[in-house]
Short mmCIF file of C-alpha atoms in Angstrom, two decimals:
data_model
loop_
_atom_site.label_atom_id
_atom_site.label_comp_id
_atom_site.label_asym_id
_atom_site.label_seq_id
_atom_site.Cartn_x
_atom_site.Cartn_y
_atom_site.Cartn_z
CA MET A 1 -38.94 12.03 19.50
CA ASP A 2 -36.10 10.42 17.56
CA LEU A 3 -38.13 10.75 14.34
CA ILE A 4 -38.69 14.46 15.00
CA GLN A 5 -34.96 14.96 15.54
CA PHE A 6 -34.25 12.99 12.37
CA PHE A 7 -36.35 15.35 10.27
CA GLY A 8 -35.25 18.38 12.27
CA ARG A 9 -31.63 17.90 11.26
CA PHE A 10 -32.59 18.43 7.64
CA HIS A 11 -33.09 22.09 8.59
CA VAL A 12 -29.40 22.80 7.99
CA LEU A 13 -29.82 21.46 4.44
CA VAL A 14 -33.12 23.14 3.52
CA LEU A 15 -32.36 26.55 5.05
CA HIS A 16 -30.01 27.43 2.18
CA LEU A 17 -32.85 27.21 -0.34
CA PRO A 18 -34.93 30.20 0.87
CA ILE A 19 -31.78 32.23 1.39
CA GLY A 20 -30.71 31.76 -2.21
CA ILE A 21 -34.16 31.88 -3.83
CA LEU A 22 -35.53 34.90 -1.96
CA LEU A 23 -32.24 36.73 -2.30
CA MET A 24 -32.37 36.21 -6.05
CA ALA A 25 -36.04 37.26 -6.23
CA ALA A 26 -35.49 40.50 -4.33
CA VAL A 27 -32.36 41.43 -6.29
CA LEU A 28 -34.06 40.74 -9.64
CA GLU A 29 -37.09 42.83 -8.65
CA LEU A 30 -34.84 45.77 -7.75
CA ASN A 31 -32.85 45.30 -10.92
CA CYS A 32 -36.03 45.51 -13.06
CA LEU A 33 -37.21 48.57 -11.14
CA PHE A 34 -34.02 50.64 -11.16
CA PHE A 35 -32.83 49.76 -14.66
CA LYS A 36 -36.31 49.90 -16.27
CA LYS A 37 -36.09 46.31 -17.53
CA GLN A 38 -38.98 44.12 -18.62
CA ARG A 39 -40.15 42.04 -15.65
CA SER A 40 -40.64 38.33 -16.38
CA ASN A 41 -43.55 36.37 -14.92
CA THR A 42 -40.98 33.78 -13.93
CA LEU A 43 -40.25 36.02 -10.95
CA ASN A 44 -43.67 35.12 -9.55
CA THR A 45 -42.66 31.46 -9.53
CA ILE A 46 -39.35 32.32 -7.87
CA TRP A 47 -41.19 34.18 -5.09
CA LEU A 48 -43.52 31.19 -4.62
CA TRP A 49 -40.68 28.69 -4.35
CA GLY A 50 -38.86 31.01 -1.96
CA LEU A 51 -41.99 31.22 0.18
CA LEU A 52 -42.50 27.44 0.25
CA SER A 53 -38.85 26.66 1.01
CA ALA A 54 -38.85 29.26 3.81
CA ALA A 55 -41.93 27.61 5.33
CA ALA A 56 -40.31 24.17 5.06
CA ALA A 57 -37.12 25.42 6.68
CA ALA A 58 -39.14 26.97 9.51
CA VAL A 59 -41.01 23.73 10.22
CA LEU A 60 -37.80 21.69 10.24
CA GLY A 61 -36.10 24.34 12.38
CA TYR A 62 -38.89 24.06 14.93
CA MET A 63 -38.40 20.28 15.03
CA LEU A 64 -34.67 20.78 15.54
CA SER A 65 -35.27 23.22 18.40
CA LEU A 66 -37.24 20.53 20.28
CA SER A 67 -34.01 18.57 20.76
CA GLY A 68 -32.93 21.23 23.26
CA GLY A 69 -29.48 22.55 23.92
CA TYR A 70 -30.20 26.05 22.61
CA SER A 71 -30.82 29.28 24.49
CA ASP A 72 -34.58 29.92 24.73
CA GLU A 73 -34.02 33.60 23.96
CA ALA A 74 -31.86 32.81 20.92
CA VAL A 75 -34.47 30.35 19.59
CA TRP A 76 -37.26 32.90 20.06
CA ILE A 77 -35.36 35.66 18.19
CA HIS A 78 -34.44 33.32 15.34
CA LYS A 79 -38.02 32.06 15.14
CA MET A 80 -39.51 35.58 14.99
CA PHE A 81 -37.19 36.59 12.17
CA ALA A 82 -38.04 33.37 10.30
CA PHE A 83 -41.77 34.13 10.56
CA ALA A 84 -41.07 37.65 9.33
CA VAL A 85 -39.22 36.23 6.30
CA ILE A 86 -42.22 34.03 5.46
CA ALA A 87 -44.68 36.89 5.92
CA CYS A 88 -42.66 39.25 3.73
CA ALA A 89 -42.24 36.58 1.03
CA LEU A 90 -46.01 35.93 1.10
CA ILE A 91 -46.83 39.64 0.69
CA CYS A 92 -44.32 39.99 -2.16
CA TRP A 93 -45.69 36.94 -3.97
CA ILE A 94 -49.32 38.13 -3.69
CA LEU A 95 -48.59 41.72 -4.73
CA PHE A 96 -46.17 41.00 -7.55
CA SER A 97 -48.31 38.16 -8.93
CA ASN A 98 -51.50 40.24 -9.06
CA PHE A 99 -50.22 43.71 -9.87
CA SER A 100 -47.79 44.85 -12.50
CA GLN A 101 -44.69 46.52 -11.14
CA LYS A 102 -45.77 49.61 -13.10
CA ASN A 103 -48.98 49.80 -11.06
CA LEU A 104 -47.15 49.65 -7.73
CA PRO A 105 -45.35 52.61 -6.17
CA ALA A 106 -41.58 52.32 -6.63
CA THR A 107 -41.11 53.07 -2.95
CA LEU A 108 -43.31 50.11 -2.00
CA VAL A 109 -41.38 47.69 -4.26
CA THR A 110 -38.08 49.02 -2.95
CA ALA A 111 -39.22 48.81 0.66
CA LEU A 112 -40.52 45.23 0.34
CA CYS A 113 -37.41 43.93 -1.43
CA THR A 114 -35.06 45.74 0.97
CA CYS A 115 -37.04 44.42 3.92
CA GLN A 116 -36.81 40.88 2.52
CA LEU A 117 -33.03 41.17 2.18
CA PHE A 118 -32.70 42.58 5.70
CA LEU A 119 -34.83 39.81 7.19
CA LEU A 120 -32.89 37.11 5.33
CA PHE A 121 -29.54 38.33 6.61
CA SER A 122 -30.85 38.84 10.14
CA THR A 123 -32.41 35.38 10.29
CA GLY A 124 -29.22 33.80 9.03
CA HIS A 125 -27.14 35.81 11.50
CA TYR A 126 -29.18 34.75 14.54
CA GLY A 127 -29.25 31.17 13.31
CA ALA A 128 -25.46 31.18 13.07
CA ASN A 129 -25.30 32.63 16.59
CA MET A 130 -27.28 29.66 17.88
CA THR A 131 -24.90 27.21 16.23
CA HIS A 132 -21.55 28.91 16.72
CA GLY A 133 -22.14 31.41 19.51
CA SER A 134 -23.08 35.09 19.48
CA THR A 135 -19.48 36.24 19.05
CA TYR A 136 -18.70 33.93 16.13
CA LEU A 137 -18.42 36.69 13.50
CA PHE A 138 -16.10 38.74 15.69
CA ASP A 139 -13.92 36.05 17.27
CA TYR A 140 -10.95 37.05 15.11
CA ALA A 141 -11.87 40.69 14.51
CA PRO A 142 -9.38 43.43 15.47
CA ASN A 143 -10.04 45.06 18.84
CA PRO A 144 -11.44 48.33 17.35
CA ILE A 145 -14.11 46.34 15.48
CA ARG A 146 -14.86 44.24 18.57
CA SER A 147 -15.35 47.44 20.56
CA LEU A 148 -17.81 48.78 17.99
CA ALA A 149 -19.72 45.49 18.30
CA GLY A 150 -19.88 45.91 22.07
CA LEU A 151 -17.43 43.09 22.81
CA GLU A 152 -14.43 43.08 25.09
CA PRO A 153 -11.00 43.37 23.46
CA HIS A 154 -9.07 40.17 22.86
CA ALA A 155 -7.41 38.89 25.99
CA LYS A 156 -3.67 39.22 25.95
CA PRO A 157 -2.21 35.89 24.75
CA ARG A 158 -0.59 33.82 27.44
CA ALA A 159 3.13 33.51 27.18
CA ALA A 160 4.33 30.38 25.41
CA ILE A 161 5.18 27.59 27.83
CA SER A 162 8.74 26.33 27.50
CA LYS A 163 8.96 24.41 30.80
CA LEU A 164 6.41 22.03 32.24
CA GLU A 165 6.73 23.59 35.70
CA ASP A 166 5.69 27.03 34.42
CA ALA A 167 2.30 25.91 33.05
CA ASP A 168 -0.94 26.75 34.83
CA VAL A 169 -3.04 23.67 35.51
CA TYR A 170 -6.30 25.12 34.14
CA LEU A 171 -5.38 28.01 31.87
CA ASP A 172 -2.65 26.14 29.97
CA VAL A 173 -3.72 22.50 30.21
CA VAL A 174 -7.48 22.12 30.63
CA GLN A 175 -9.03 25.27 29.19
CA PRO A 176 -7.37 24.97 25.72
CA ILE A 177 -8.70 21.41 25.42
CA LEU A 178 -12.24 22.46 26.30
CA GLN A 179 -12.10 25.49 23.99
CA LYS A 180 -10.87 23.41 21.07
CA ARG A 181 -13.06 20.34 21.45
CA CYS A 182 -16.09 21.18 23.60
CA VAL A 183 -17.11 24.84 23.71
CA ALA A 184 -18.54 24.87 20.17
CA CYS A 185 -21.55 22.91 21.50
CA HIS A 186 -21.39 23.93 25.17
CA ASN A 187 -21.46 27.72 25.38
CA SER A 188 -23.84 30.43 26.55
CA ASP A 189 -25.84 30.35 23.29
CA LYS A 190 -25.76 26.63 22.58
CA SER A 191 -25.64 24.65 25.80
CA LYS A 192 -26.24 21.02 24.88
CA GLY A 193 -27.46 19.18 27.97
CA LYS A 194 -27.65 22.61 29.65
CA LEU A 195 -23.88 22.44 29.98
CA ASP A 196 -21.65 25.47 29.42
CA LEU A 197 -17.91 24.75 29.37
CA SER A 198 -16.74 28.22 28.35
CA HIS A 199 -15.71 29.30 31.89
CA TYR A 200 -14.30 27.48 34.91
CA ASP A 201 -17.23 28.26 37.23
CA LEU A 202 -19.70 26.98 34.65
CA VAL A 203 -17.66 23.80 34.16
CA LEU A 204 -17.99 23.04 37.87
CA LYS A 205 -21.68 23.99 37.83
CA GLY A 206 -22.31 21.21 35.31
CA GLY A 207 -25.38 20.47 33.27
CA GLN A 208 -28.45 18.24 33.39
CA SER A 209 -26.57 15.25 34.82
CA GLY A 210 -25.45 17.25 37.85
CA ASN A 211 -22.17 15.35 38.15
CA THR A 212 -20.17 16.81 35.29
CA ILE A 213 -17.14 17.12 37.55
CA VAL A 214 -16.79 15.04 40.71
CA SER A 215 -13.70 16.41 42.39
CA GLY A 216 -11.08 13.70 42.85
CA ASP A 217 -13.02 11.00 40.97
CA ALA A 218 -12.66 10.92 37.19
CA GLN A 219 -14.70 7.74 36.76
CA ALA A 220 -17.70 9.38 38.47
CA SER A 221 -17.36 12.59 36.45
CA GLU A 222 -19.73 12.72 33.50
CA LEU A 223 -17.31 14.90 31.50
CA PHE A 224 -14.58 12.26 31.63
CA VAL A 225 -17.02 9.39 31.07
CA ARG A 226 -18.46 10.97 27.92
CA ILE A 227 -15.12 11.78 26.27
CA SER A 228 -13.70 8.33 27.00
CA LEU A 229 -16.64 6.26 25.69
CA ASP A 230 -16.43 4.27 22.48
CA SER A 231 -16.97 6.65 19.56
CA HIS A 232 -20.00 4.60 18.41
CA ASP A 233 -21.79 5.08 21.73
CA LYS A 234 -24.77 7.47 21.56
CA LYS A 235 -23.48 9.32 24.61
CA PHE A 236 -19.96 9.80 23.24
CA MET A 237 -18.70 13.37 23.13
CA PRO A 238 -17.95 15.34 21.07
CA ALA A 239 -21.01 14.30 19.09
CA GLY A 240 -21.97 14.89 15.48
CA GLY A 241 -18.77 13.53 13.95
CA LYS A 242 -16.62 16.30 15.45
CA PRO A 243 -12.94 15.45 16.10
CA PRO A 244 -12.62 13.49 19.34
CA LEU A 245 -10.14 14.23 22.09
CA SER A 246 -6.81 12.46 21.77
CA GLU A 247 -5.72 9.88 24.33
CA THR A 248 -3.30 12.44 25.74
CA GLN A 249 -6.03 15.07 26.13
CA ILE A 250 -8.35 12.56 27.82
CA ALA A 251 -5.57 11.54 30.20
CA SER A 252 -4.89 15.20 31.02
CA ILE A 253 -8.56 15.82 31.87
CA ALA A 254 -8.59 12.70 34.06
CA TRP A 255 -5.44 13.84 35.89
CA TRP A 256 -6.92 17.31 36.47
CA ILE A 257 -10.12 15.87 37.96
CA LYS A 258 -8.15 13.51 40.21
CA GLN A 259 -6.23 16.53 41.52
CA GLY A 260 -9.53 18.09 42.61
CA ALA A 261 -10.23 20.06 39.40
CA PRO A 262 -8.26 23.13 40.58
CA ALA A 263 -8.95 26.53 39.02
CA SER A 264 -5.29 27.53 38.98
CA GLY A 265 -1.83 26.60 40.14
CA LEU A 266 1.51 25.98 38.51
CA LEU A 267 2.35 22.36 37.70
CA SER A 268 5.47 22.77 39.82
CA GLU A 269 3.15 22.79 42.85
CA PHE A 270 1.85 19.29 42.10
CA ASN A 271 3.48 15.97 42.86
CA LEU A 272 3.74 14.61 39.31
CA ALA A 273 4.56 10.99 38.52
CA ASP A 274 6.75 10.37 35.49
CA LYS A 275 3.73 9.16 33.53
CA ASP A 276 1.81 12.33 34.39
CA LYS A 277 4.74 14.48 33.29
CA GLN A 278 4.82 12.76 29.90
CA VAL A 279 1.07 13.18 29.38
CA LEU A 280 1.06 16.86 30.36
CA ALA A 281 4.20 17.60 28.33
CA ARG A 282 2.52 16.14 25.23
CA THR A 283 -0.63 18.15 25.87
CA LEU A 284 1.41 21.34 26.15
CA GLY A 285 3.40 20.53 23.02
CA LEU A 286 6.66 20.21 24.95
CA GLN A 287 7.05 16.58 23.96
CA LYS A 288 5.92 14.73 20.86
CA GLY A 289 3.08 12.30 21.30
CA LYS A 290 3.45 8.67 20.43
CA ASP A 291 1.53 9.25 17.19
CA ALA A 292 3.22 12.54 16.36
CA TRP A 293 5.42 13.03 13.32
CA PRO A 294 8.85 11.78 14.48
CA LEU A 295 11.10 14.19 12.57
CA ASP A 296 11.86 17.85 13.10
CA ASP A 297 10.26 20.46 10.87
CA ILE A 298 11.96 21.15 7.56
CA SER A 299 11.65 23.80 4.86
CA PRO A 300 9.66 22.90 1.69
CA LEU A 301 11.34 20.91 -1.07
CA PRO A 302 12.80 23.31 -3.70
CA GLN A 303 10.67 23.33 -6.82
CA ALA A 304 13.70 22.70 -9.05
CA ILE A 305 14.43 19.41 -7.28
CA ALA A 306 10.76 18.39 -7.38
CA THR A 307 10.72 19.01 -11.14
CA GLU A 308 13.90 16.99 -11.63
CA LEU A 309 12.46 14.08 -9.66
CA THR A 310 9.29 14.12 -11.76
CA GLN A 311 11.26 14.21 -15.01
CA ALA A 312 13.33 11.24 -13.79
CA GLY A 313 10.18 9.13 -13.37
CA PHE A 314 9.24 9.62 -9.69
CA ILE A 315 5.75 10.38 -8.42
CA VAL A 316 6.33 13.11 -5.82
CA LYS A 317 3.89 13.63 -2.94
CA GLN A 318 4.19 15.79 0.15
CA ILE A 319 3.45 13.76 3.30
CA SER A 320 0.76 16.19 4.48
CA HIS A 321 -0.16 19.84 4.50
CA ASP A 322 1.80 20.36 7.71
CA VAL A 323 4.68 17.96 7.02
CA GLN A 324 7.09 19.06 4.30
CA TYR A 325 8.84 15.69 3.88
CA ILE A 326 8.06 13.72 0.72
CA ASP A 327 6.87 10.31 -0.43
CA LEU A 328 8.56 9.12 -3.65
CA ASP A 329 7.26 6.31 -5.86
CA TYR A 330 9.40 5.03 -8.75
CA SER A 331 7.57 1.71 -9.18
CA VAL A 332 5.03 3.30 -11.52
CA ALA A 333 7.81 4.10 -14.02
CA ARG A 334 8.08 0.36 -14.77
CA ARG A 335 11.71 0.62 -15.79
CA ALA A 336 15.12 0.14 -14.23
CA LEU A 337 16.29 2.79 -11.78
CA SER A 338 18.49 4.99 -13.96
CA GLU A 339 21.56 6.97 -12.98
CA GLN A 340 19.61 10.16 -13.67
CA ALA A 341 16.88 9.04 -11.27
CA MET A 342 19.44 8.13 -8.59
CA GLN A 343 21.15 11.52 -8.85
CA ALA A 344 17.81 13.32 -8.56
CA LEU A 345 16.95 11.15 -5.56
CA LEU A 346 20.19 12.02 -3.78
CA LYS A 347 19.58 15.74 -4.31
CA ALA A 348 16.38 15.31 -2.28
CA LYS A 349 18.03 13.07 0.34
CA ASP A 350 17.07 15.24 3.32
CA TYR A 351 13.38 15.31 2.31
CA VAL A 352 12.66 11.66 1.47
CA VAL A 353 10.93 9.66 4.22
CA TRP A 354 8.90 7.15 2.16
CA LEU A 355 10.46 5.54 -0.90
CA ASN A 356 8.99 2.91 -3.23
CA LEU A 357 11.52 1.26 -5.56
CA ALA A 358 9.56 -1.97 -6.06
CA ASN A 359 10.24 -3.90 -9.27
CA SER A 360 12.76 -1.30 -10.50
CA GLN A 361 15.78 -3.58 -11.11
CA VAL A 362 17.66 -1.92 -8.29
CA SER A 363 21.24 -3.13 -7.81
CA ASP A 364 23.27 -3.69 -4.64
CA VAL A 365 25.35 -0.60 -5.43
CA GLN A 366 22.27 1.58 -5.72
CA VAL A 367 20.85 0.27 -2.44
CA ALA A 368 24.14 1.16 -0.77
CA GLN A 369 23.67 4.76 -1.97
CA LEU A 370 20.32 4.92 -0.19
CA SER A 371 22.24 5.10 3.11
CA GLN A 372 22.55 8.84 2.36
CA LEU A 373 18.79 9.25 2.89
CA THR A 374 19.17 9.75 6.64
CA ASN A 375 15.49 10.59 7.25
CA LEU A 376 14.14 7.51 5.49
CA ILE A 377 11.33 5.80 7.43
CA LYS A 378 9.72 3.46 4.90
CA LEU A 379 11.53 1.62 2.09
CA ARG A 380 10.03 -0.80 -0.43
CA LEU A 381 12.57 -2.92 -2.32
CA GLU A 382 10.38 -5.89 -3.21
CA LYS A 383 10.87 -7.73 -6.50
CA ASN A 384 14.44 -6.51 -7.00
CA PRO A 385 17.54 -8.70 -7.59
CA ILE A 386 19.39 -7.50 -4.51
CA SER A 387 21.49 -9.64 -2.14
CA SER A 388 22.05 -9.54 1.60
CA ASN A 389 25.20 -7.42 1.11
CA ALA A 390 23.02 -4.53 -0.09
CA LEU A 391 21.54 -4.14 3.41
CA THR A 392 24.77 -3.22 5.18
CA GLY A 393 24.54 0.52 4.48
CA LEU A 394 20.85 0.65 5.36
CA SER A 395 21.56 -0.52 8.91
CA GLN A 396 22.89 2.96 9.71
CA LEU A 397 19.59 4.71 8.93
CA PRO A 398 18.30 5.89 12.33
CA HIS A 399 14.58 6.12 11.45
CA LEU A 400 14.03 3.20 9.07
CA SER A 401 11.06 1.31 10.54
CA TYR A 402 9.55 -0.37 7.45
CA LEU A 403 11.51 -2.56 5.03
CA ASN A 404 9.98 -4.74 2.32
CA LEU A 405 12.31 -7.41 0.87
CA TYR A 406 9.62 -9.60 -0.68
CA GLN A 407 10.87 -11.63 -3.67
CA THR A 408 14.48 -10.46 -3.34
CA GLN A 409 17.68 -12.56 -3.25
CA VAL A 410 18.52 -11.91 0.41
CA ASP A 411 19.42 -15.06 2.35
CA ASP A 412 20.11 -16.16 5.91
CA GLY A 413 23.12 -13.83 5.99
CA ALA A 414 20.73 -10.87 5.93
CA LEU A 415 19.48 -11.67 9.42
CA ALA A 416 22.73 -10.71 11.14
CA ILE A 417 22.68 -7.39 9.30
CA LEU A 418 19.01 -6.80 10.11
CA SER A 419 19.86 -7.21 13.81
CA GLN A 420 21.80 -3.94 13.55
CA PHE A 421 18.75 -1.91 12.43
CA LYS A 422 17.84 0.42 15.29
CA SER A 423 14.21 1.28 14.50
CA LEU A 424 12.90 -1.62 12.40
CA LYS A 425 9.24 -2.36 13.12
CA GLN A 426 7.90 -4.03 9.96
CA LEU A 427 9.88 -6.49 7.89
CA TYR A 428 8.72 -8.51 4.88
CA LEU A 429 10.80 -11.49 3.73
CA ALA A 430 8.32 -13.71 1.90
CA GLU A 431 9.61 -15.61 -1.16
CA SER A 432 13.19 -14.63 -0.42
CA ASN A 433 16.10 -17.02 0.20
CA VAL A 434 15.79 -16.77 3.97
CA SER A 435 15.06 -20.18 5.43
CA ALA A 436 12.19 -20.75 7.84
CA THR A 437 14.49 -22.28 10.45
CA ALA A 438 16.97 -19.40 10.42
CA LEU A 439 14.16 -16.87 10.51
CA GLN A 440 12.48 -18.63 13.44
CA ASN A 441 15.69 -18.66 15.45
CA TRP A 442 16.40 -15.03 14.61
CA LEU A 443 12.91 -13.86 15.59
CA GLU A 444 13.13 -15.64 18.93
CA THR A 445 16.43 -13.88 19.58
CA GLN A 446 14.95 -10.51 18.72
CA ALA A 447 11.94 -11.18 20.93
CA LYS A 448 14.21 -11.71 23.92
CA GLN A 449 15.79 -8.34 23.14
CA HIS A 450 12.30 -6.75 23.03
CA ILE A 451 12.64 -5.77 19.37
CA ASN A 452 9.24 -5.44 17.77
CA VAL A 453 9.54 -7.07 14.35
CA ILE A 454 6.70 -7.98 12.00
CA ALA A 455 7.51 -10.75 9.56
CA ALA A 456 4.34 -11.42 7.61
CA LEU A 457 4.56 -14.29 5.17
CA PRO A 458 1.89 -15.58 2.74
CA SER A 459 0.65 -19.09 3.42
CA ASN A 460 2.19 -20.36 0.17
CA SER A 461 5.64 -18.92 0.93
CA PRO A 462 8.52 -21.46 1.07
CA ALA A 463 9.68 -19.64 4.18
CA ASN A 464 6.31 -19.61 5.90
CA LEU A 465 6.63 -19.82 9.67
CA PRO A 466 5.12 -22.85 11.44
CA PHE A 467 4.44 -20.84 14.62
CA ASN A 468 2.70 -17.73 15.87
CA LEU A 469 4.85 -14.61 16.08
CA PRO A 470 5.30 -13.41 19.68
CA PHE A 471 4.93 -9.73 18.90
CA LYS A 472 2.42 -6.93 19.53
CA GLU A 473 1.42 -6.46 15.91
CA ARG A 474 1.19 -8.48 12.74
CA GLU A 475 0.40 -7.50 9.18
CA SER A 476 0.00 -9.47 5.98
CA LEU A 477 1.19 -8.58 2.53
#
């Protein structure tokens, strides 16, 4: 059975061949007919290849359907249209290969080619319905178009939740998670494991396992078990490489099941522990998750400043499509940080969160100016002739969590200054003038204060530590 499913999954690759080939064949036939152009015998070969690829796609599609999880009615409709495509392609190939277009009635040629196009589009449409659901094409259509298609108008959007207590336990917490991560494979048209998660009643009904939701017991509920498995497990859901649920979403589903999987009810009606409040607030977007971007949204960097930074020698990168802050790299310029570059950098001070000034002959005075970059999170100063005094201004940066001082001139005096850093998480001091003894004593002091510091030193460093660091994480250069 596994081998059949292996070949069956190639259906999604092969199915594009008959669509393209037969579409081209039909259009070219009509073009020759209507515009009185000379018909090439190559068209006969195109029809043949379209026929063969359609047959191959049908065989692989049948293998894929054996894996289950699809509506029997939807499979039957898709299969009938696929057979019709093959039959029409066969008739066209036989007729057009054995009779000149001039010897065939124009109405017959037009009818066959039009029929082929209609069947191709219909087969593709019903195949898409099986994969994405029967309403896929109209999910975002305006209400008038949805009405013409026989669908209900869009439901009125729920009001944005601004307070945790005002959220509905299912409509605002659970249902959005299922819609975003699960319903694509568990709906009325494509019910993998005979499980439909598109409506509350169907969620409770469950699927083949029969214990999708066990009220009050998350560990016995198949839904929770599947989403919390290791991603490499065959039973892990969502399957097929789709984005998994976040830890916060999994915790929210577990909490909901433990509460009895209620269909409704405001969160104010539940006795929420502080931990539960944090999880639900993150799920509702009222509180940033532990892996969320730590800074508030900001407008895009003005193009004029971006151009000035580039001209000064910086490589400018936006952090991500959704995060407008920037990552600047001057190390690739392979020259000393100029006054022009510093002035351009300061103009972008509110946007810079990652900054690489490695091996740029940065001075203590220039490092002091970096204290104006109040949103700075990551700073690389390795291989620069800076002293401990340069760090004083940086201690005021509220978000600075990464600092690389590898091969700098900082000494034991830097440790007292580093103690003032509020958010420091990763610190690199290899091949600096900091002594191993002073660093060991300082790290032990910070550990007692529960400050998570990573000091990763190469084995050949003169300041290599003769002990294991007592912290949660450790990285090497």
